[in-house]
Coordinates of C-alpha atoms and ligand atoms in Angstrom, one line a residue:
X7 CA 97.4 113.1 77.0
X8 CA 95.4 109.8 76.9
X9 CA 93.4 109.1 73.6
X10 CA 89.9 110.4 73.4
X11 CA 87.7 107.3 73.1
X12 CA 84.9 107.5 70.3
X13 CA 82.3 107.0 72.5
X14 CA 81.5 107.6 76.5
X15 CA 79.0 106.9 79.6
X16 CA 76.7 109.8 79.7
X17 CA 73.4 109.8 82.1
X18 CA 70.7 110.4 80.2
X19 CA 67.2 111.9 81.7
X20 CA 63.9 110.5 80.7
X21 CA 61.4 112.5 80.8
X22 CA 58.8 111.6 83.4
X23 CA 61.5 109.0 85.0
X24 CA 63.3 110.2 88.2
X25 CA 66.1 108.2 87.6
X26 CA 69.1 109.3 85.5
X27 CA 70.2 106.1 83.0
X28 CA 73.8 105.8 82.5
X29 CA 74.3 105.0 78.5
X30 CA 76.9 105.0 76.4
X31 CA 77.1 108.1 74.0
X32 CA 79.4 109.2 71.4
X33 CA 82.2 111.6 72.6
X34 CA 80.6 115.0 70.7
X35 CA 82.9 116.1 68.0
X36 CA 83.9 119.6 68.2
X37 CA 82.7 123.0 66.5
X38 CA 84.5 126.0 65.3
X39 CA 85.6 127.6 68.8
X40 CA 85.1 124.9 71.0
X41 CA 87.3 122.6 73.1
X42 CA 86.5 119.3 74.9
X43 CA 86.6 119.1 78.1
X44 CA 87.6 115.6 80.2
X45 CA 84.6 116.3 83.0
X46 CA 86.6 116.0 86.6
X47 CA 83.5 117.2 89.0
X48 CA 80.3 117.9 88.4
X49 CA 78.0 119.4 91.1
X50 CA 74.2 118.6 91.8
X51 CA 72.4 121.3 92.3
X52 CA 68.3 121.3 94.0
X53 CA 67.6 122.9 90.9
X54 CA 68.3 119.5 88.8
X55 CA 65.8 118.0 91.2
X56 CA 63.1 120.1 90.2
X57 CA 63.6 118.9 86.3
X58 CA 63.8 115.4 87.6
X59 CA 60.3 115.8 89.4
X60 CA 59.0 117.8 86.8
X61 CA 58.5 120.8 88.4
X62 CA 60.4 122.9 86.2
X63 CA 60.5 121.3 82.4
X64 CA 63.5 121.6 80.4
X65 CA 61.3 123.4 77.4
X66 CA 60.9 125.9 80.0
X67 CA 64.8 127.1 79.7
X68 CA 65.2 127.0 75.8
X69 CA 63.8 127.4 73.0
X70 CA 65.9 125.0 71.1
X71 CA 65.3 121.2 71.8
X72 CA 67.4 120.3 75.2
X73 CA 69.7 117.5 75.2
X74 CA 69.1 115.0 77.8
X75 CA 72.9 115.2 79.8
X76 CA 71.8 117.3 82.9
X77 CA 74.6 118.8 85.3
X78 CA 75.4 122.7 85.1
X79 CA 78.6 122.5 87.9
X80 CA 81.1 121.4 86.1
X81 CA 85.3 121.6 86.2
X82 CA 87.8 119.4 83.8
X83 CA 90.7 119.7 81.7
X84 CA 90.8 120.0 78.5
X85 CA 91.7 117.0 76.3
X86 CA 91.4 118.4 73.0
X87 CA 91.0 121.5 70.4
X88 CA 88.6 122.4 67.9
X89 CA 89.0 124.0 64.9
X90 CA 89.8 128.0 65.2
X91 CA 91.3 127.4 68.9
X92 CA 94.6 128.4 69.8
X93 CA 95.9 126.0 72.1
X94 CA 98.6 128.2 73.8
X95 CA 95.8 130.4 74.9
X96 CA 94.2 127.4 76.3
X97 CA 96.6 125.1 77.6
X98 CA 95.7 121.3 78.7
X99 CA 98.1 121.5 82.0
X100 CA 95.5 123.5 83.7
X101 CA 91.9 123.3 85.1
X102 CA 88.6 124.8 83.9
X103 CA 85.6 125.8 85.2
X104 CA 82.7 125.9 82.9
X105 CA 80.3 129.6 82.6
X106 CA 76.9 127.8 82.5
X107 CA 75.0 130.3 80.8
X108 CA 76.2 130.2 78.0
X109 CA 75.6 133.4 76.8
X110 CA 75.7 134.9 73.3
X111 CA 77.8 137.5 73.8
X112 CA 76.4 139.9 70.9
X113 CA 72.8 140.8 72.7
X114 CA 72.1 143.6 74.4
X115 CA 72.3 142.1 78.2
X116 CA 75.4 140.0 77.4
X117 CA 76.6 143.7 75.5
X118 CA 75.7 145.3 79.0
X119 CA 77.7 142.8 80.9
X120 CA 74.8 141.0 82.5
X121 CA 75.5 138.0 80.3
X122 CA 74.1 135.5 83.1
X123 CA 70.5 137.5 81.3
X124 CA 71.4 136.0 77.7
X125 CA 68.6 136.7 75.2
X126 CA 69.5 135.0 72.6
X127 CA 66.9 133.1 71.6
X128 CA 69.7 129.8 70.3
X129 CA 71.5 130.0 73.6
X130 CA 71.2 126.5 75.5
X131 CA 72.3 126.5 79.0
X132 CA 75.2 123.6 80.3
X133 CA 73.5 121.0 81.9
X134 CA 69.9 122.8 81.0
X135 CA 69.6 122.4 77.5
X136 CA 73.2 122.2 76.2
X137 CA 74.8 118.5 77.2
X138 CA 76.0 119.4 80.8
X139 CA 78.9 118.0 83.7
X140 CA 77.2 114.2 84.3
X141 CA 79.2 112.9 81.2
X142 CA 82.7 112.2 80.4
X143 CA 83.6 114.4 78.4
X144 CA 81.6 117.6 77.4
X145 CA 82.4 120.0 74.6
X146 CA 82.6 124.0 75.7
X147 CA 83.0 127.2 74.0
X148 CA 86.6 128.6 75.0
X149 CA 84.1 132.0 75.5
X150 CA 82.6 129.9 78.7
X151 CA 86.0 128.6 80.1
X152 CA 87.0 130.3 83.4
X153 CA 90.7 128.9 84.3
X154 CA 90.6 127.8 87.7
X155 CA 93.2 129.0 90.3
X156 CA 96.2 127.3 91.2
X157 CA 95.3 125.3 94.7
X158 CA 91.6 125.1 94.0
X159 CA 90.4 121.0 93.5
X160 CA 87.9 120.3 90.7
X161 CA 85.1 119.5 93.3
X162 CA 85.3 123.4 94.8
X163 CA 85.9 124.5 91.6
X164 CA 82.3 122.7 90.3
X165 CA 80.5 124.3 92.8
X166 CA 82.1 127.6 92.8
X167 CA 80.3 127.9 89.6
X168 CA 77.1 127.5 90.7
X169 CA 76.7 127.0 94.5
X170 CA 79.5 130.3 95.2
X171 CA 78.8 132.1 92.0
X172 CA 74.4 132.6 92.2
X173 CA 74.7 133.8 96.3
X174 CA 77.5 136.0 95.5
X175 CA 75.3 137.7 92.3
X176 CA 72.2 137.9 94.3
X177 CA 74.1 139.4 97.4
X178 CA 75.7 142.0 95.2
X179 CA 71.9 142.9 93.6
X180 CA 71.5 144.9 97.6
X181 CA 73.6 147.1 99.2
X182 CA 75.1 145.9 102.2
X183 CA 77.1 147.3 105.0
X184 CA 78.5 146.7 108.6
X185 CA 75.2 147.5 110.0
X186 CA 73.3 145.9 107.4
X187 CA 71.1 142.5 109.0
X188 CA 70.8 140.1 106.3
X189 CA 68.4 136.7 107.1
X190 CA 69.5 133.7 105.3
X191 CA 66.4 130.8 104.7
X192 CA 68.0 127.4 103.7
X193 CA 71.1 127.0 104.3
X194 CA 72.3 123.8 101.6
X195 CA 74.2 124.3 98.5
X196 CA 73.4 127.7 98.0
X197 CA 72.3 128.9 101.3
X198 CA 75.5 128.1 103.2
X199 CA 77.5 130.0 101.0
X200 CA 75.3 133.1 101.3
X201 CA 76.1 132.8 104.8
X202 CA 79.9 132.8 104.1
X203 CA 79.3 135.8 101.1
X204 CA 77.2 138.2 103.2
X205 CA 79.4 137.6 106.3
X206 CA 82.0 138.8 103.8
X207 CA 80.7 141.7 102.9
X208 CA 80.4 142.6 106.3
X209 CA 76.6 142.1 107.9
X210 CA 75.2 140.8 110.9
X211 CA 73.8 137.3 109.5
X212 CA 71.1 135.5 110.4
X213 CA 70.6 131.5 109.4
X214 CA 67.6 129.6 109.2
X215 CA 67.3 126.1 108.1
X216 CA 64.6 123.0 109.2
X217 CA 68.0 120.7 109.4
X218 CA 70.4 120.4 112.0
X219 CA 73.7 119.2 110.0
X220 CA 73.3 122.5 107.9
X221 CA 72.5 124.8 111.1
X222 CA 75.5 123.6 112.3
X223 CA 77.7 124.2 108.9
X224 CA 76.6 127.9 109.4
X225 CA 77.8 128.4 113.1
X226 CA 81.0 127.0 111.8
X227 CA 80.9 129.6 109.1
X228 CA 79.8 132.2 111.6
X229 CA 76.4 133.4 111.3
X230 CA 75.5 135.7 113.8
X231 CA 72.2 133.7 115.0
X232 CA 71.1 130.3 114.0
X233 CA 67.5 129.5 114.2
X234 CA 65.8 126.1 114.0
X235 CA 62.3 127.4 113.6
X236 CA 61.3 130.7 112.1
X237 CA 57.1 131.8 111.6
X238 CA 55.2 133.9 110.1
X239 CA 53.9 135.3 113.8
X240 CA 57.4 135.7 114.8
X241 CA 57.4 138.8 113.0
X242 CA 60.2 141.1 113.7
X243 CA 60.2 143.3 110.1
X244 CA 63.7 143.4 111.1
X245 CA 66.2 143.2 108.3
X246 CA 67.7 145.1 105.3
X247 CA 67.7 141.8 103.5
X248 CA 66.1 138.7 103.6
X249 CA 67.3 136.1 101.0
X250 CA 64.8 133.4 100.0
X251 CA 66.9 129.9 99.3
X252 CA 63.9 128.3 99.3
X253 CA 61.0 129.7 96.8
X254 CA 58.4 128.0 98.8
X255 CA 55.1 129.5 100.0
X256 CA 56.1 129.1 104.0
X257 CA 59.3 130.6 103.2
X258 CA 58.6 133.4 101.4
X259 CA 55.6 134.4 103.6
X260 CA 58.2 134.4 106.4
X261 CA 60.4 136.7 104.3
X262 CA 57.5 139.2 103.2
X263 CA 57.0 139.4 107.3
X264 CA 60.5 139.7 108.6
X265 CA 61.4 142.1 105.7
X266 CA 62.1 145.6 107.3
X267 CA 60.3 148.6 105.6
X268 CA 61.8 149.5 101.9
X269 CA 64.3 146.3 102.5
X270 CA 64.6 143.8 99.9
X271 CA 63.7 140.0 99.4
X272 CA 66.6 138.3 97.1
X273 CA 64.5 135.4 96.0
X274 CA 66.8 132.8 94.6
X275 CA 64.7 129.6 95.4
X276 CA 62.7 127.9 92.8
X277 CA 61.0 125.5 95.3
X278 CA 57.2 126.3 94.1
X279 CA 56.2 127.6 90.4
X280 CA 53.8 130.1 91.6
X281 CA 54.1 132.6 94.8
X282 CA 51.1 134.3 96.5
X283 CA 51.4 137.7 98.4
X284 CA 49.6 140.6 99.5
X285 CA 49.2 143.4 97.8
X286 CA 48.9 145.9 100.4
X287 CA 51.3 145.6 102.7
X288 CA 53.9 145.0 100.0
X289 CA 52.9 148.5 98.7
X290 CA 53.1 149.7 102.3
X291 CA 56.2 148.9 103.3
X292 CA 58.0 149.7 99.8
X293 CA 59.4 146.0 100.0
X294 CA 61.8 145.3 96.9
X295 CA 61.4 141.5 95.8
X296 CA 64.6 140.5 93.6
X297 CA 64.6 137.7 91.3
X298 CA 68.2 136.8 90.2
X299 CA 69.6 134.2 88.3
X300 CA 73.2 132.6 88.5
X301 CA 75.8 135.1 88.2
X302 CA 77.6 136.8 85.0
X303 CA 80.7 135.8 83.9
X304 CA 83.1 138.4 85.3
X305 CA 81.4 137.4 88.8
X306 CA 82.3 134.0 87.9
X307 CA 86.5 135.1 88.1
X308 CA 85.6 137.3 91.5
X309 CA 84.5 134.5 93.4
X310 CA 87.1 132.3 92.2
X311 CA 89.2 134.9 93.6
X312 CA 87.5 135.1 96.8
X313 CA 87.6 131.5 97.0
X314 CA 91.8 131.2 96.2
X315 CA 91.6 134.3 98.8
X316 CA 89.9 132.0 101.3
X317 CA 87.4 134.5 102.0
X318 CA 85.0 131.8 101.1
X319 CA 85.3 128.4 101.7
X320 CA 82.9 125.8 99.1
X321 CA 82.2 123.0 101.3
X322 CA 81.5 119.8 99.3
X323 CA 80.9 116.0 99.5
X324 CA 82.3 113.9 97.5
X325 CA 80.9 111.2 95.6
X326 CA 81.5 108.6 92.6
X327 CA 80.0 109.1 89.1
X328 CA 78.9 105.9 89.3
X329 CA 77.2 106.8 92.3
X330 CA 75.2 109.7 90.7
X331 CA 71.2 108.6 91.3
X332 CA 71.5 107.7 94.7
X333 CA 73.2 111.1 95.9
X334 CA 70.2 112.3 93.9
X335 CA 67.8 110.6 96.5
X336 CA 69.8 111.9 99.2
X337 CA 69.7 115.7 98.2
X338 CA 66.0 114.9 97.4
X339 CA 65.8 113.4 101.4
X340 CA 67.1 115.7 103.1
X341 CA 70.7 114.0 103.7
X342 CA 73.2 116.2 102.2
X343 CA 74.2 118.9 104.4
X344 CA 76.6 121.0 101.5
X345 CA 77.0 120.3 98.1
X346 CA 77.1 116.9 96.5
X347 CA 80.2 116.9 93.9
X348 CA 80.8 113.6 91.3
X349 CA 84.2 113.1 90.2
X350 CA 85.8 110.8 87.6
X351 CA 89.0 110.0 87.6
X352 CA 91.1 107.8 84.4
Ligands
NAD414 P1 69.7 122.3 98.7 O1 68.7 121.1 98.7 O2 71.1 122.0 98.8 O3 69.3 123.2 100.0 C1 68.0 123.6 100.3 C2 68.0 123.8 101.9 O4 66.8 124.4 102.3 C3 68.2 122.6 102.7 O5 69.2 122.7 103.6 C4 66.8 122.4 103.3 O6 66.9 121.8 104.6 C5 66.4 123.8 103.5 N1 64.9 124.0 103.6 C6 64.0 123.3 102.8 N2 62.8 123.8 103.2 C7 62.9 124.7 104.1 C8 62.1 125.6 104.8 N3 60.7 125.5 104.6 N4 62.6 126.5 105.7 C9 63.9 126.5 105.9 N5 64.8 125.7 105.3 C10 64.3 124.9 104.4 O7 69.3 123.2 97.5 P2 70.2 124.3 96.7 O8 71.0 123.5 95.6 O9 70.9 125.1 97.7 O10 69.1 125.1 95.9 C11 68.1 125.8 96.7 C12 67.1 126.4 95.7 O11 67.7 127.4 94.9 C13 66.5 125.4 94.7 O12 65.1 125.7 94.6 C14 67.2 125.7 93.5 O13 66.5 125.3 92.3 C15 67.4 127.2 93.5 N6 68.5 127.7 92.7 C16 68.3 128.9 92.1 C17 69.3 129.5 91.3 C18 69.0 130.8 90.7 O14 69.8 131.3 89.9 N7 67.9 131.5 91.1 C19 70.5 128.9 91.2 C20 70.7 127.6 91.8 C21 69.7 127.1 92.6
ZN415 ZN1 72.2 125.3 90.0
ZN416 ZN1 73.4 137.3 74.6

């Protein structure tokens, strides 16, 4: 094991700025329970680019002042142990995913298994609130370390996280079947493997997104139909499921009109603050709307199993650390097509 510097390159968000600064920080010392982790990949995820723009504020996520070290995909190895932590339970020779949600464990949602819920009111999310994946090294609770699969890289194992775990959780919120027709709006990140998820499950999928290079990620993954261009007069109040990876006002009026009667919109998107609908035809139709949130922490071992399974296959682009603000700007453009992952290497 290589020594453990006292002090590391962290990126460091300013609020109001858009750009991440790259500082050096101290290495954090550990707590009873914890164990620090050497970051390998770290994911970036749409929703950081809503606390870059603003749209959705830190203070918004925690109750407890948020540190400034974004990045709530993260995989590493684990470089040393804090005090209380058996390291033969948690060996260094092996990878680790990180449970963002850091959940109490002692509430009554977390006592109900829905830990992804945490109320807690001292919790602080990795990456939203707790120092997250876009440092060097990061200090986790061993309650939040999932041990990743032999075979599985520390990029896929990032996003699993994240990008696998939150589709999977909202997918398993409705109940789908052979005959079940799930429609699929934005298909990045997230979206692509919802496609991959609800395929798995067994349903006729159909994939929407406005760009090409992600259209064509879900042919490859088998969607049943692709569409370029969806509207709210193509109404066809066709399917058991519509799933929202977009949260914006087109998309969702799209979902409240394709939506069959009693089916369900999973709305995982967080693309505008505030959503308008009407009231009667909701009521009408009996349409369920479904927020969700991540995944809980058992879900988080079931998808690494699906993944080792191959069942679902994380598709990711790679990128430097150093490299971090512009694949910011290309997410924010349009120019990604999967899932950005930064690694660091020795
Ligand atoms: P992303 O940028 O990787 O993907 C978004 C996709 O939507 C892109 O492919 C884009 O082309 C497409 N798109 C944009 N506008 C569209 C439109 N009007 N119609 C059709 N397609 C459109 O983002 P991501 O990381 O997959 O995140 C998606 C959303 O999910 C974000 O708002 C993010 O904050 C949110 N999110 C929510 C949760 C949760 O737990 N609820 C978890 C993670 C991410
Ligand atoms: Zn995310
Ligand atoms: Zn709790």
């Amino acid at each position: 094991m290589s020594s453990i510097p006292k002090t590391q390159k962290a990126y460091i968000l300013t609020q109001g700025v858009e750009k991440l600064s790259l500082e050096d920080r101290p290495v954090p010392e550990l707590k009873p329970g914890e164990v620090l982790l050497r970051v390998r990949a770290s994911g970036l995820c749409h929703s950081d680019l809503h606390i870059l723009d603003g749209s959705i504020s830190l203070s918004s996520l925690c109750s407890l002042p948020a540190s400034p070290i974004l990045g709530h995909e993260i995989a590493g190895e684990i470089v040393a142990h804090g005090p209380n932590v058996d390291p033969d339970l948690f060996p260094t020779n092996q990878l680790y995913s990180v449970f963002g949600p850091n959940p109490c464990g002692l509430c009554s949602e977390c006592r109900y298994g829905r830990d992804n819920l945490c109320l807690s009111p001292t919790r602080l999310i990795h990456g939203l609130g707790h120092p997250g994946g876009f440092e060097q090294y990061t200090a986790v609770n061993i309650r939040n370390l999932v041990k990743v699969p032999e075979g599985i890289s520390p990029e896929v194992a990032a996003v699993t996280s994240d990008a696998v775990l939150t589709p999977y959780h909202a997918l398993k919120k409705v109940y789908l079947t052979g005959l079940s027709r799930v429609l699929i709006i934005g298909l990045g990140g997230i979206g692509i493997n919802a496609v991959q998820i609800a395929k798995a499950f067994g349903a006729h999928v159909t994939a929407f997104d406005l760009k090409e290079s992600s259209r064509e990620l879900a042919r490859k993954f088998s969607a049943d139909v692709v569409l370029d261009s969806l509207t709210v007069k193509e109404a066809s109040h066709d399917y058991d499921v519509v799933v929202d990876v977009v949260g914006i006002q087109s998309s969702f009026e799209i979902a409240l009109k394709q939506v069959k009667t009693y089916g369900s919109i999973v709305l995982i998107g967080l693309g505008s603050p505030v959503l308008n609908f009407f009231t009667t035809p909701l009521c009408l139709k009996e349409t369920h709307i479904l927020g969700t949130f991540w995944g809980t922490s058992q879900e988080q071992i079931e998808v690494f199993d699906l993944v080792k399974k191959g069942k679902i296959k994380p598709q990711v682009e790679v990128g430097k650390f150093e490299d971090l603000n512009e694949f910011f700007q290309k997410l924010k453009h349009g120019q990604i097509k999967s899932r950005v992952v930064i690694t660091q290497t020795d």
